[in-house]
Structure formats: C-alpha cells, structure tokens
PDB file of C-alpha atoms in Angstrom:
ATOM      1  CA  MET A 565      78.427  74.451  46.973  1.00 62.00           C
ATOM      2  CA  SER A 566      80.621  71.904  45.258  1.00 81.00           C
ATOM      3  CA  ASN A 567      78.903  68.646  44.234  1.00 87.00           C
ATOM      4  CA  ARG A 568      78.836  65.558  46.514  1.00 92.00           C
ATOM      5  CA  TYR A 569      79.763  62.352  44.772  1.00 94.00           C
ATOM      6  CA  SER A 570      78.947  58.814  45.886  1.00 94.00           C
ATOM      7  CA  PHE A 571      78.806  55.386  44.278  1.00 94.00           C
ATOM      8  CA  GLY A 572      75.710  53.137  44.379  1.00 89.00           C
ATOM      9  CA  GLY A 573      76.902  49.555  43.857  1.00 87.00           C
ATOM     10  CA  ASP A 574      79.152  48.955  40.817  1.00 89.00           C
ATOM     11  CA  GLU A 575      77.091  50.742  38.181  1.00 94.00           C
ATOM     12  CA  HIS A 576      75.781  53.966  39.553  1.00 96.00           C
ATOM     13  CA  LEU A 577      77.220  57.457  40.433  1.00 94.00           C
ATOM     14  CA  PHE A 578      75.042  59.781  42.509  1.00 94.00           C
ATOM     15  CA  VAL A 579      75.721  63.479  42.290  1.00 93.00           C
ATOM     16  CA  GLU A 580      74.218  65.767  44.886  1.00 92.00           C
ATOM     17  CA  CYS A 581      74.223  69.519  43.687  1.00 87.00           C
ATOM     18  CA  ASP A 582      72.790  70.862  46.931  1.00 83.00           C
ATOM     19  CA  GLU A 583      71.160  69.634  50.123  1.00 79.00           C
ATOM     20  CA  SER A 584      67.955  71.692  49.571  1.00 77.00           C
ATOM     21  CA  MET A 585      65.938  72.497  46.404  1.00 75.00           C
ATOM     22  CA  SER A 586      66.428  75.951  44.725  1.00 78.00           C
ATOM     23  CA  LEU A 587      66.396  77.109  41.191  1.00 80.00           C
ATOM     24  CA  GLU A 588      70.205  77.554  41.346  1.00 83.00           C
ATOM     25  CA  ALA A 589      70.436  73.850  42.303  1.00 82.00           C
ATOM     26  CA  PHE A 590      68.058  72.770  39.649  1.00 83.00           C
ATOM     27  CA  PHE A 591      69.882  74.734  36.956  1.00 82.00           C
ATOM     28  CA  LYS A 592      73.231  73.149  38.076  1.00 84.00           C
ATOM     29  CA  SER A 593      71.754  69.558  37.762  1.00 84.00           C
ATOM     30  CA  LEU A 594      70.132  70.474  34.333  1.00 83.00           C
ATOM     31  CA  SER A 595      73.253  72.016  32.851  1.00 83.00           C
ATOM     32  CA  MET A 596      75.479  69.102  34.094  1.00 87.00           C
ATOM     33  CA  THR A 597      73.144  66.443  32.818  1.00 88.00           C
ATOM     34  CA  SER A 598      72.884  68.133  29.475  1.00 85.00           C
ATOM     35  CA  ALA A 599      76.750  68.457  29.245  1.00 88.00           C
ATOM     36  CA  ILE A 600      77.076  64.755  30.206  1.00 92.00           C
ATOM     37  CA  ARG A 601      74.637  63.785  27.497  1.00 90.00           C
ATOM     38  CA  ASP A 602      76.301  65.858  24.967  1.00 90.00           C
ATOM     39  CA  SER A 603      79.771  64.564  25.842  1.00 91.00           C
ATOM     40  CA  ARG A 604      78.733  60.982  25.025  1.00 91.00           C
ATOM     41  CA  ILE A 605      81.178  59.442  27.582  1.00 93.00           C
ATOM     42  CA  ARG A 606      81.853  55.889  26.617  1.00 93.00           C
ATOM     43  CA  GLY A 607      80.184  53.478  29.096  1.00 93.00           C
ATOM     44  CA  VAL A 608      77.395  55.778  30.229  1.00 95.00           C
ATOM     45  CA  THR A 609      74.082  54.028  29.746  1.00 95.00           C
ATOM     46  CA  GLU A 610      71.618  56.213  31.449  1.00 93.00           C
ATOM     47  CA  ILE A 611      71.363  59.737  33.083  1.00 90.00           C
ATOM     48  CA  CYS A 612      68.605  60.349  35.508  1.00 85.00           C
ATOM     49  CA  PRO A 613      68.067  64.032  36.537  1.00 83.00           C
ATOM     50  CA  ALA A 614      66.203  64.905  39.736  1.00 80.00           C
ATOM     51  CA  ASN A 615      65.388  68.200  41.600  1.00 78.00           C
ATOM     52  CA  ALA A 616      68.798  69.078  43.058  1.00 82.00           C
ATOM     53  CA  SER A 617      70.788  65.912  42.094  1.00 87.00           C
ATOM     54  CA  PHE A 618      71.155  63.323  39.402  1.00 89.00           C
ATOM     55  CA  GLN A 619      72.244  59.730  39.027  1.00 93.00           C
ATOM     56  CA  ILE A 620      74.405  58.157  36.296  1.00 94.00           C
ATOM     57  CA  LYS A 621      74.266  54.484  35.307  1.00 96.00           C
ATOM     58  CA  PHE A 622      77.500  53.208  33.592  1.00 96.00           C
ATOM     59  CA  ASP A 623      79.007  49.913  32.580  1.00 95.00           C
ATOM     60  CA  PRO A 624      82.022  49.129  34.737  1.00 94.00           C
ATOM     61  CA  ASP A 625      83.347  46.832  32.120  1.00 94.00           C
ATOM     62  CA  VAL A 626      83.737  49.817  29.754  1.00 95.00           C
ATOM     63  CA  ILE A 627      84.613  52.508  32.177  1.00 95.00           C
ATOM     64  CA  LYS A 628      86.184  52.328  35.576  1.00 94.00           C
ATOM     65  CA  PRO A 629      84.428  53.987  38.538  1.00 93.00           C
ATOM     66  CA  ASP A 630      87.407  56.351  39.130  1.00 93.00           C
ATOM     67  CA  ASP A 631      87.443  57.340  35.431  1.00 95.00           C
ATOM     68  CA  ILE A 632      83.809  58.054  35.284  1.00 95.00           C
ATOM     69  CA  LEU A 633      84.202  60.129  38.422  1.00 94.00           C
ATOM     70  CA  ALA A 634      87.082  62.134  36.950  1.00 94.00           C
ATOM     71  CA  GLU A 635      85.050  62.804  33.722  1.00 94.00           C
ATOM     72  CA  ILE A 636      82.006  64.183  35.708  1.00 94.00           C
ATOM     73  CA  GLN A 637      84.045  66.301  37.931  1.00 93.00           C
ATOM     74  CA  ALA A 638      85.758  67.862  34.943  1.00 92.00           C
ATOM     75  CA  ILE A 639      82.277  68.631  33.512  1.00 90.00           C
ATOM     76  CA  GLU A 640      81.309  70.229  36.884  1.00 89.00           C
ATOM     77  CA  LYS A 641      84.302  72.583  36.617  1.00 86.00           C
ATOM     78  CA  ALA A 642      83.259  73.505  33.036  1.00 83.00           C
ATOM     79  CA  THR A 643      79.538  74.117  33.720  1.00 79.00           C
ATOM     80  CA  THR A 644      80.220  76.463  36.704  1.00 75.00           C
ATOM     81  CA  LYS A 645      81.136  78.958  34.055  1.00 71.00           C
ATOM     82  CA  ALA A 646      78.020  78.373  31.910  1.00 69.00           C
ATOM     83  CA  GLU A 647      75.320  81.041  31.567  1.00 73.00           C
ATOM     84  CA  PRO A 648      72.129  80.236  33.636  1.00 82.00           C
ATOM     85  CA  VAL A 649      69.927  80.442  30.466  1.00 84.00           C
ATOM     86  CA  ILE A 650      67.913  77.719  29.024  1.00 86.00           C
ATOM     87  CA  ASN A 651      65.527  77.393  26.036  1.00 89.00           C
ATOM     88  CA  THR A 652      62.310  75.944  27.268  1.00 92.00           C
ATOM     89  CA  ARG A 653      58.611  76.347  26.877  1.00 95.00           C
ATOM     90  CA  VAL A 654      55.667  77.872  28.989  1.00 96.00           C
ATOM     91  CA  VAL A 655      52.694  75.604  29.194  1.00 97.00           C
ATOM     92  CA  GLU A 656      49.137  76.618  30.506  1.00 97.00           C
ATOM     93  CA  ILE A 657      47.414  73.826  32.592  1.00 98.00           C
ATOM     94  CA  PRO A 658      43.752  74.218  33.146  1.00 98.00           C
ATOM     95  CA  VAL A 659      42.750  73.165  36.700  1.00 98.00           C
ATOM     96  CA  PHE A 660      39.363  72.485  38.252  1.00 98.00           C
ATOM     97  CA  TYR A 661      40.134  73.262  41.822  1.00 98.00           C
ATOM     98  CA  GLU A 662      37.609  71.934  44.469  1.00 97.00           C
ATOM     99  CA  ASP A 663      36.436  69.328  42.075  1.00 98.00           C
ATOM    100  CA  PRO A 664      34.040  66.552  43.157  1.00 98.00           C
ATOM    101  CA  TRP A 665      36.342  63.656  42.461  1.00 98.00           C
ATOM    102  CA  THR A 666      39.349  64.622  44.485  1.00 98.00           C
ATOM    103  CA  HIS A 667      36.892  65.762  47.178  1.00 98.00           C
ATOM    104  CA  GLU A 668      35.196  62.303  47.296  1.00 98.00           C
ATOM    105  CA  THR A 669      38.457  60.683  47.575  1.00 98.00           C
ATOM    106  CA  LEU A 670      39.988  62.901  50.270  1.00 97.00           C
ATOM    107  CA  MET A 671      36.810  62.518  52.384  1.00 97.00           C
ATOM    108  CA  ARG A 672      37.420  58.630  52.143  1.00 97.00           C
ATOM    109  CA  PHE A 673      40.922  59.154  53.728  1.00 98.00           C
ATOM    110  CA  ARG A 674      40.380  61.748  56.381  1.00 97.00           C
ATOM    111  CA  GLU A 675      41.735  59.388  59.095  1.00 97.00           C
ATOM    112  CA  ARG A 676      45.030  59.537  57.384  1.00 97.00           C
ATOM    113  CA  HIS A 677      45.173  63.399  57.287  1.00 98.00           C
ATOM    114  CA  GLN A 678      46.675  65.898  59.851  1.00 97.00           C
ATOM    115  CA  ASP A 679      43.373  67.730  60.001  1.00 97.00           C
ATOM    116  CA  PRO A 680      40.416  65.309  59.544  1.00 97.00           C
ATOM    117  CA  GLN A 681      37.833  68.160  60.047  1.00 96.00           C
ATOM    118  CA  ALA A 682      39.071  70.165  57.045  1.00 97.00           C
ATOM    119  CA  THR A 683      39.517  69.625  53.328  1.00 98.00           C
ATOM    120  CA  ASP A 684      43.035  69.428  51.983  1.00 98.00           C
ATOM    121  CA  LEU A 685      42.634  72.969  50.554  1.00 98.00           C
ATOM    122  CA  GLU A 686      41.236  74.249  53.729  1.00 98.00           C
ATOM    123  CA  TYR A 687      44.253  72.864  55.757  1.00 98.00           C
ATOM    124  CA  ALA A 688      46.714  74.201  53.183  1.00 98.00           C
ATOM    125  CA  ALA A 689      45.200  77.720  53.383  1.00 98.00           C
ATOM    126  CA  ARG A 690      45.336  77.672  57.120  1.00 98.00           C
ATOM    127  CA  ILE A 691      48.910  76.520  57.656  1.00 97.00           C
ATOM    128  CA  ASN A 692      50.175  78.920  55.007  1.00 97.00           C
ATOM    129  CA  ASN A 693      48.537  81.862  56.910  1.00 97.00           C
ATOM    130  CA  LEU A 694      46.117  82.587  54.088  1.00 97.00           C
ATOM    131  CA  GLY A 695      42.664  84.009  54.391  1.00 96.00           C
ATOM    132  CA  GLY A 696      40.953  80.935  52.908  1.00 97.00           C
ATOM    133  CA  VAL A 697      40.687  78.480  50.095  1.00 98.00           C
ATOM    134  CA  GLY A 698      40.276  81.233  47.533  1.00 97.00           C
ATOM    135  CA  ASP A 699      43.460  83.026  48.684  1.00 98.00           C
ATOM    136  CA  PHE A 700      45.298  79.766  48.462  1.00 98.00           C
ATOM    137  CA  ILE A 701      44.140  78.957  44.962  1.00 98.00           C
ATOM    138  CA  SER A 702      45.163  82.519  43.905  1.00 97.00           C
ATOM    139  CA  ALA A 703      48.619  81.896  45.302  1.00 97.00           C
ATOM    140  CA  HIS A 704      48.949  78.401  43.821  1.00 98.00           C
ATOM    141  CA  SER A 705      47.918  79.570  40.344  1.00 97.00           C
ATOM    142  CA  GLY A 706      49.232  83.196  40.560  1.00 95.00           C
ATOM    143  CA  ALA A 707      52.914  82.420  39.803  1.00 96.00           C
ATOM    144  CA  PRO A 708      54.428  79.779  37.366  1.00 96.00           C
ATOM    145  CA  TRP A 709      56.161  76.613  38.366  1.00 96.00           C
ATOM    146  CA  PHE A 710      59.261  75.018  37.069  1.00 93.00           C
ATOM    147  CA  VAL A 711      59.238  71.392  36.188  1.00 94.00           C
ATOM    148  CA  SER A 712      62.377  70.182  38.084  1.00 89.00           C
ATOM    149  CA  MET A 713      61.854  66.346  37.721  1.00 88.00           C
ATOM    150  CA  VAL A 714      59.648  63.900  35.752  1.00 91.00           C
ATOM    151  CA  GLY A 715      59.279  60.487  37.395  1.00 86.00           C
ATOM    152  CA  PHE A 716      58.296  58.356  40.450  1.00 83.00           C
ATOM    153  CA  VAL A 717      55.599  57.012  38.228  1.00 88.00           C
ATOM    154  CA  ALA A 718      55.621  57.510  34.404  1.00 88.00           C
ATOM    155  CA  GLY A 719      55.081  61.048  33.269  1.00 92.00           C
ATOM    156  CA  LEU A 720      54.553  62.500  36.655  1.00 95.00           C
ATOM    157  CA  PRO A 721      56.023  66.166  36.992  1.00 96.00           C
ATOM    158  CA  PHE A 722      57.505  67.638  40.126  1.00 95.00           C
ATOM    159  CA  MET A 723      57.074  71.403  40.080  1.00 95.00           C
ATOM    160  CA  TYR A 724      58.844  74.069  42.114  1.00 93.00           C
ATOM    161  CA  GLN A 725      57.011  77.476  42.253  1.00 95.00           C
ATOM    162  CA  MET A 726      58.928  80.392  40.853  1.00 94.00           C
ATOM    163  CA  VAL A 727      58.547  82.822  43.733  1.00 94.00           C
ATOM    164  CA  ASP A 728      60.954  84.117  46.529  1.00 91.00           C
ATOM    165  CA  ARG A 729      61.362  81.695  49.533  1.00 87.00           C
ATOM    166  CA  PRO A 730      58.968  83.563  51.881  1.00 90.00           C
ATOM    167  CA  ARG A 731      56.192  82.997  49.507  1.00 92.00           C
ATOM    168  CA  GLN A 732      56.743  79.318  48.967  1.00 93.00           C
ATOM    169  CA  LEU A 733      53.725  77.222  49.681  1.00 96.00           C
ATOM    170  CA  GLN A 734      54.670  74.534  52.150  1.00 95.00           C
ATOM    171  CA  VAL A 735      52.157  71.658  52.808  1.00 97.00           C
ATOM    172  CA  PRO A 736      53.214  68.304  54.379  1.00 97.00           C
ATOM    173  CA  LYS A 737      52.086  65.002  52.856  1.00 97.00           C
ATOM    174  CA  TYR A 738      49.296  62.915  54.408  1.00 98.00           C
ATOM    175  CA  LEU A 739      50.288  61.218  57.745  1.00 98.00           C
ATOM    176  CA  ARG A 740      49.752  57.823  55.929  1.00 97.00           C
ATOM    177  CA  PRO A 741      49.508  57.406  52.029  1.00 96.00           C
ATOM    178  CA  ARG A 742      46.196  56.906  50.377  1.00 97.00           C
ATOM    179  CA  THR A 743      45.533  53.856  48.396  1.00 97.00           C
ATOM    180  CA  ASP A 744      43.741  55.819  45.814  1.00 97.00           C
ATOM    181  CA  THR A 745      44.310  59.149  43.916  1.00 98.00           C
ATOM    182  CA  PRO A 746      42.311  60.125  40.790  1.00 98.00           C
ATOM    183  CA  LYS A 747      44.200  60.346  37.584  1.00 97.00           C
ATOM    184  CA  LEU A 748      45.270  63.932  36.851  1.00 98.00           C
ATOM    185  CA  THR A 749      45.012  65.110  40.370  1.00 98.00           C
ATOM    186  CA  VAL A 750      46.999  68.262  41.061  1.00 98.00           C
ATOM    187  CA  GLY A 751      48.703  67.419  44.423  1.00 97.00           C
ATOM    188  CA  HIS A 752      51.234  69.070  46.801  1.00 97.00           C
ATOM    189  CA  GLY A 753      53.786  67.794  49.143  1.00 96.00           C
ATOM    190  CA  GLY A 754      56.489  69.826  50.899  1.00 94.00           C
ATOM    191  CA  CYS A 755      57.313  72.608  48.494  1.00 91.00           C
ATOM    192  CA  PHE A 756      56.511  70.614  45.365  1.00 93.00           C
ATOM    193  CA  SER A 757      53.372  70.476  43.314  1.00 96.00           C
ATOM    194  CA  CYS A 758      52.749  67.616  41.012  1.00 97.00           C
ATOM    195  CA  ILE A 759      50.106  66.144  38.588  1.00 98.00           C
ATOM    196  CA  TYR A 760      49.372  62.357  39.082  1.00 97.00           C
ATOM    197  CA  SER A 761      49.756  60.952  35.575  1.00 96.00           C
ATOM    198  CA  VAL A 762      47.826  57.795  36.494  1.00 96.00           C
ATOM    199  CA  ARG A 763      45.341  56.704  39.129  1.00 96.00           C
ATOM    200  CA  GLY A 764      46.935  55.091  42.124  1.00 95.00           C
ATOM    201  CA  ALA A 765      48.335  55.493  45.676  1.00 96.00           C
ATOM    202  CA  GLY A 766      49.690  58.765  46.878  1.00 96.00           C
ATOM    203  CA  GLY A 767      50.321  60.954  49.784  1.00 97.00           C
ATOM    204  CA  TYR A 768      50.310  64.417  48.419  1.00 98.00           C
ATOM    205  CA  GLN A 769      47.535  66.884  49.362  1.00 98.00           C
ATOM    206  CA  MET A 770      44.831  67.098  46.605  1.00 98.00           C
ATOM    207  CA  PHE A 771      43.774  70.532  45.440  1.00 98.00           C
ATOM    208  CA  GLY A 772      42.089  69.777  42.054  1.00 98.00           C
ATOM    209  CA  ILE A 773      42.129  68.004  38.724  1.00 98.00           C
ATOM    210  CA  THR A 774      43.190  68.818  35.147  1.00 98.00           C
ATOM    211  CA  PRO A 775      41.378  67.538  32.122  1.00 98.00           C
ATOM    212  CA  MET A 776      44.518  67.614  30.113  1.00 98.00           C
ATOM    213  CA  PRO A 777      46.143  64.225  29.729  1.00 97.00           C
ATOM    214  CA  ILE A 778      49.851  64.246  30.473  1.00 97.00           C
ATOM    215  CA  PHE A 779      50.689  60.680  29.874  1.00 97.00           C
ATOM    216  CA  ASP A 780      49.480  58.151  27.250  1.00 96.00           C
ATOM    217  CA  PRO A 781      51.195  54.889  26.746  1.00 95.00           C
ATOM    218  CA  GLU A 782      49.034  54.135  23.774  1.00 95.00           C
ATOM    219  CA  GLN A 783      49.892  57.488  22.359  1.00 94.00           C
ATOM    220  CA  LYS A 784      46.400  58.085  20.974  1.00 93.00           C
ATOM    221  CA  THR A 785      46.082  61.616  22.407  1.00 94.00           C
ATOM    222  CA  SER A 786      46.681  64.111  19.614  1.00 93.00           C
ATOM    223  CA  TYR A 787      49.677  65.882  21.265  1.00 95.00           C
ATOM    224  CA  LEU A 788      51.178  62.801  22.743  1.00 96.00           C
ATOM    225  CA  ARG A 789      51.505  60.758  19.456  1.00 94.00           C
ATOM    226  CA  ASP A 790      55.256  61.449  19.104  1.00 93.00           C
ATOM    227  CA  PHE A 791      56.084  60.844  22.747  1.00 95.00           C
ATOM    228  CA  MET A 792      53.862  59.306  25.430  1.00 96.00           C
ATOM    229  CA  VAL A 793      55.169  61.735  28.183  1.00 96.00           C
ATOM    230  CA  PHE A 794      54.207  65.317  28.024  1.00 96.00           C
ATOM    231  CA  PHE A 795      56.551  67.036  30.505  1.00 96.00           C
ATOM    232  CA  ARG A 796      60.252  67.396  30.574  1.00 91.00           C
ATOM    233  CA  PRO A 797      62.697  68.984  33.033  1.00 89.00           C
ATOM    234  CA  GLY A 798      62.835  72.808  32.432  1.00 90.00           C
ATOM    235  CA  ASP A 799      59.230  73.234  31.375  1.00 95.00           C
ATOM    236  CA  ILE A 800      57.484  76.122  32.941  1.00 96.00           C
ATOM    237  CA  VAL A 801      53.831  75.654  34.057  1.00 97.00           C
ATOM    238  CA  LYS A 802      51.177  78.228  34.588  1.00 96.00           C
ATOM    239  CA  PHE A 803      48.024  76.780  36.268  1.00 97.00           C
ATOM    240  CA  ARG A 804      44.711  78.431  35.147  1.00 97.00           C
ATOM    241  CA  PRO A 805      41.633  77.888  37.385  1.00 98.00           C
ATOM    242  CA  ILE A 806      38.531  76.641  35.424  1.00 98.00           C
ATOM    243  CA  GLY A 807      35.076  75.596  36.336  1.00 98.00           C
ATOM    244  CA  ARG A 808      32.984  72.382  35.711  1.00 98.00           C
ATOM    245  CA  ASP A 809      31.597  73.508  32.393  1.00 98.00           C
ATOM    246  CA  GLU A 810      35.082  74.223  30.997  1.00 98.00           C
ATOM    247  CA  HIS A 811      36.497  71.073  32.477  1.00 98.00           C
ATOM    248  CA  ASP A 812      33.859  69.005  30.646  1.00 98.00           C
ATOM    249  CA  GLY A 813      34.352  70.990  27.510  1.00 98.00           C
ATOM    250  CA  ILE A 814      38.139  70.261  27.428  1.00 97.00           C
ATOM    251  CA  GLU A 815      37.594  66.704  28.207  1.00 96.00           C
ATOM    252  CA  GLY A 816      35.290  66.366  25.201  1.00 97.00           C
ATOM    253  CA  ASP A 817      37.813  68.134  23.002  1.00 96.00           C
ATOM    254  CA  VAL A 818      40.567  65.707  24.192  1.00 96.00           C
ATOM    255  CA  GLU A 819      38.403  62.734  23.463  1.00 94.00           C
ATOM    256  CA  ALA A 820      37.582  64.217  19.824  1.00 95.00           C
ATOM    257  CA  GLY A 821      41.160  64.846  19.273  1.00 94.00           C
ATOM    258  CA  ARG A 822      40.567  68.706  19.094  1.00 94.00           C
ATOM    259  CA  PHE A 823      42.367  69.896  22.238  1.00 96.00           C
ATOM    260  CA  VAL A 824      45.730  71.528  21.865  1.00 94.00           C
ATOM    261  CA  PRO A 825      47.750  72.647  24.947  1.00 96.00           C
ATOM    262  CA  ILE A 826      48.452  76.373  25.074  1.00 95.00           C
ATOM    263  CA  MET A 827      52.226  76.662  25.089  1.00 95.00           C
ATOM    264  CA  ARG A 828      55.120  78.931  23.746  1.00 95.00           C
ATOM    265  CA  ASP A 829      58.767  78.452  23.322  1.00 95.00           C
ATOM    266  CA  VAL A 830      60.764  80.854  25.564  1.00 94.00           C
ATOM    267  CA  THR A 831      64.249  81.614  26.746  1.00 92.00           C
ATOM    268  CA  PHE A 832      64.556  81.717  30.481  1.00 92.00           C
ATOM    269  CA  ASP A 833      67.454  83.681  32.225  1.00 92.00           C
ATOM    270  CA  LEU A 834      67.878  82.920  35.888  1.00 90.00           C
ATOM    271  CA  ARG A 835      69.787  86.162  36.439  1.00 90.00           C
ATOM    272  CA  GLU A 836      67.064  88.424  34.870  1.00 93.00           C
ATOM    273  CA  PHE A 837      64.503  86.478  36.790  1.00 93.00           C
ATOM    274  CA  ARG A 838      66.230  87.168  40.142  1.00 92.00           C
ATOM    275  CA  LYS A 839      66.335  90.888  39.321  1.00 94.00           C
ATOM    276  CA  ASP A 840      62.491  91.196  39.248  1.00 96.00           C
ATOM    277  CA  ILE A 841      60.666  87.938  40.036  1.00 95.00           C
ATOM    278  CA  ASP A 842      57.139  89.171  39.662  1.00 95.00           C
ATOM    279  CA  GLY A 843      57.884  91.257  36.570  1.00 96.00           C
ATOM    280  CA  TYR A 844      59.601  88.315  34.861  1.00 94.00           C
ATOM    281  CA  ASN A 845      56.747  86.036  35.693  1.00 94.00           C
ATOM    282  CA  ALA A 846      54.210  88.512  34.325  1.00 93.00           C
ATOM    283  CA  LYS A 847      56.420  88.586  31.123  1.00 93.00           C
ATOM    284  CA  LEU A 848      56.260  84.800  30.875  1.00 91.00           C
ATOM    285  CA  GLU A 849      52.600  84.766  31.264  1.00 88.00           C
ATOM    286  CA  GLY A 850      52.367  87.356  28.553  1.00 87.00           C
ATOM    287  CA  GLU A 851      54.358  84.982  26.379  1.00 83.00           C
ATOM    288  CA  VAL A 852      52.020  82.020  26.777  1.00 80.00           C
ATOM    289  CA  HIS A 853      49.013  84.195  25.568  1.00 76.00           C
ATOM    290  CA  GLY A 854      51.117  85.586  22.587  1.00 67.00           C
ATOM    291  CA  GLY A 855      51.470  88.973  24.270  1.00 54.00           C
TER     292      GLY A 855
END
C-alpha cells in the first residue's frame, strides 16, 4: 500500500506505511527513514522510526509543510525500487524463563489479569493452543525476532518474531497495567515481545528475565560505554533459555566487566527469507555461533 501522510501540529509529519505490522512494512519504514537521514533535508530536526510507521519533526521556519511532504513523497517513490536487504547483526539474549522475580510480581497482580488462576506463561500457552509452558518457551525461543522499534521508555526494544503468520504468538496485555515490572523482564503484548530496560509500570505478560543489561545511562557496563542503549532497529534477536546457575554466573560476569554479548554482523535479505523461513532462520542461528 502507499503511505498515508498526516501532519501533527506545525512541526510533525506522521507517515503510516501499513495498517498492520509485517516485515515488509517494517522494511519500508526502515529504508525510508535511512534515506531521509542520508538526504539531510534542511529543516528536519528529528526522525523517529516505529514498527510500521515513522514520524518526522521539522522546523516550519526553515521548510514549509507542503515542501517537507513533497520531499518525503519523492523519497517514498525512490525507495520502492530499493532491494529489501539490510546489513545488521544477530544477537543472542540469554533468558531465565519462569524466574522467581517475575513470578513474584505477576502473583501480586493476578486481579489485573485475564486468568487469575494461571501464570502468564500458562495463560499464553493455553490461548496459543500449545501443550504447556515448555512448548510455549520452545516456540518463543525457537525462532529469531526482529527489533522493529526502540522506545516507549529509554532502550526498550519491540520485537516481531520471524515466522509465518499462522505461527505468530499472540497474547493480549493485562486487563489493567501493573505498577511494577522487574528490570530486564522479557514481556509480550499482542504479537510483540519486549525487554523492559528499567523497572517500572507495565502491562505486557511476563515470561522471564535476562541477566544482560540493555540500557545503562551511566555507561559503566563494558559493552555500553560507547552508547547507553544496546538495541537498534533492524537487530535480530535469538533468545536462549538458561537456568538459575547460568543467570547468576552471567550477572557476576556483567558486574566484573567480563560479559560480552554473543553477536555477529550479518546481511539479511527479505526475499531469501520468504523463500525458506525456517532454513533462513537456521542459517542465522548458525551465524551467531560462528557456524
């Protein structure tokens, strides 16, 4: 579909690439925002990409609204011919599923949940017609996820799983948001997974926790010294289930400055991915482990 354009006040242009999330919509948003950044349009002060849309902030004293619209529409025409290929990285994220911290939290907020008699993982497994918690964890960690957006709170990644639509895991948010969510919780709402970069309120289902920091405003974490936010749109995430001992060991390595995330630079081709989703995902997993 063609983009839908609308103005927000005097300084913002909102561009909707599609009404629903898909890898195609995400690629269109990513390619357009990259092209806009590279074009250095005079008067553009900020570009904010999202899952299937993006927003541009501009200075109306420098460029008129009609002129910024014309510039962006010209870029849309140019990027429709672009190859759906990006240079990105695959990152392995260790996850302690069914951890005690998110469990304690979810039990405090059962009255806000659709199924107060079940844990978040039990509920997610049931409504996705899976055999149980183990099957859900296997599905959640079995295929990689695209980081389609970073934001809402600083450093929080929204991730969309790289499977065909019938296998998309769908879990609604809590009926009412919690007032507490542990830092580094792996959550899920709708078709999106996320990692809570800081402790705070939240409404996503809670499945586990990672010992790997993804946001450090003090930049003391060894791999966050150059930039406080770890994730960026286009990253590919592979979750790896771990137990309590490995979780505690990684936490200790992070504290000592020894932990280094497992990641590899890759080229992702959407066309090749569509030809053989599972085969392409297996290739990506091999890349992250140097295969």
